[in-house]
Amino acid sequence: MERRPPPGRGPATAALLGALLLACAAVLTGAGTAAAAPAAPAAPAAGQDGSLIMVLDSSGSMAGPDGSGSTRIASARKAVGSVVDSLPDGYPTGLRVYGAGKPHGCDDTSLAKPVTPLDRDAVKRAVDAVQPKGDTPTALALTKAADDLPADGRRTILLISDGESNCGAPKPCDVAARLAGDGRDGIDLRINTVGFQVKGAARDELECVARAGHGSYYDAPDAASLARQLVRASQLSADAYRFEGTRIAGGDSAEHAASISTGQYLDTIGPGETRWYAATLDGVSTADASVTAAPQPGVPVTYGDGLELKLTGTGKYAYSCDTQSAHFGQNEGAMTLTGAVSRVPSADHKDDCDKAGRYLLSVHRTSAPASDRSRWPVELRLDAEAPLPAGTTPAAARTDYGTAPAPVTGTPKDLVGGTGFNDAARVGTGVWRDHLLPGQTRYYKVHLGWGQQLTYAAEFANEPVLDDSSSHASTFVTTSAFAPGRLPIESASDARGERSYFGKPLSVGLGTVPVTWTNRWTVGDPADTVHSAGDYWIAVGLGPNAAQLAKNAAVGVILRVAVTGDELAGPEYQAPKLAQQGGDQNGASGADGGTKGRAAGDGDGTGSAAGSGIGSVTGKDLLAAGTGGAVALAGVGVAALIRRAGARQRFRAQADTLVGPQTGAQTGAQTGTQSGTQPGTQSGTQPGTQSGDDYRGGA
């Protein structure tokens, strides 16, 4: 597997990251042990809409030895027990078996445990009663399993088999393709497969079933790996991205664009397809449109697969206001992906995209012929931010990162990150410990007020690796951060956001500039998206190929978060420090700091589409309250390699017109800036050009 380095990211600061890794090794307890213990149970999720049925091969071959002194069926029983112990409380789960009823017969499949809210003891009793006897009617078992699942929601079949079907037509691969379809009719079914000590035609068949079923294949050559892979596959199903929003169907052309207003929406997009949406914008508010795609983790993708967004005006001249692409940049497998485009009115209000009127958002999915062909669910969000009140002079732009803060120390607090933006775990300055499954992305949110900046590092310590994997298997770890409006942030520090991972200690991270209103008018700079106070998002991901590398089901990660700088009362020049009233160490804001000013549908993140559009947004009380909002859901796309494809030409706005003579004084007071250079960077150095850089492949 070859990876391309993210564009525009320099080498890591050795001293800072070295210190972080030493601290990480001291606190990542258990990461260096060789025990292949299953991951801890995931936290039960509010509003979970998924379901899982395990389909267990109970044919005669499962009575054979597994090479460890036990039988295959005995190992399978233990593995299924590990699965139910790791699933969230109440997660709808069932068990179907085939080949257990009689010595011969291609009609031999039965529902051992119906799909109901998780009853761990009942599932264990059901699998303990299984006695392998007969044939392997895999296709029939898959067909019945699909009927066992609820009619709605995210549905997963997890097939565990040690051999090839021996019941003729129809072929299991053909059945999987028919059952999963392409999702166009709202069918959300995935089929994952686990091959227990299989090779040759049997493995080919299981890989084909997973591919046709828009799922993933997991190889289990021994009993320990069977438990590990089953836990991974089932937890990824239970912890899939949790969507929120109003269902909508994007148009197939600009003429048929679906109308949207501020709020959150759900749609799907197929390979090579373009979806169109239209919104009416006023002439003064900043508008951010973000799109998050969440394909099944690990399904086949290539470097160029992803999303391409474009925001244009309408009328006689369809001016391009902003473009962005979000591509995977790797071929290990799909992960969550997000892109965003903005309409930011210029300082002098003379740009072509400053006009009030109808604007078009197009979302195109790029896809290689051999990539996953299913329709991806997408979450579309439109946010609006009102202008400052008339006569307000904002503080000068802050494009400096300054001196990196000392690593945050202390005993890590255990937490479970969110599946996405809608359920991201709240963090603040401190040290946090979590676990990642292969192909998984975890999300965290942190409050940043005016004048504050974020620095964080996600640290991975020594991880036990499989005995036969150390010489050839590798994957990657990655992180991204997002501002209110779900705007991807480029790191202003020289920390790296993505690195190859072999189970050895390393760190990825990001640092922002201080939150400043005028940053929105910087061009080609990592400051431009850091322009609103409110909730910011951190996303940390582990590559799918970790399933071929790590001995533990999940890999431990330490997250060190630092929010630095005094929070100011507003975005205006010489704003006083905000008197903290009720703020806490976990990143919650003060009494009214940074919680108003960004309209987002019904204001609770649930995506009401009943708003009246951006034209209704007003700009009251912004100075006292800030202009980013707790309402704004921000932040997705950890596997994405995000880049601005077109400069926001309208942002060339004359900032001097607004900031006036205080600009020089303001910039002069900034700490750690050097002309044209970020602290610790080496001029002209690109990722992958230095000795020791662990990216594989070219840019």
XYZ file of C-alpha atoms in Angstrom, residues 11 161 311 498 648:
5
model
C 8.105 17.775 8.928
C -17.260 -19.558 7.620
C -20.311 26.765 -4.897
C -0.745 11.761 8.893
C -11.239 32.388 -2.694
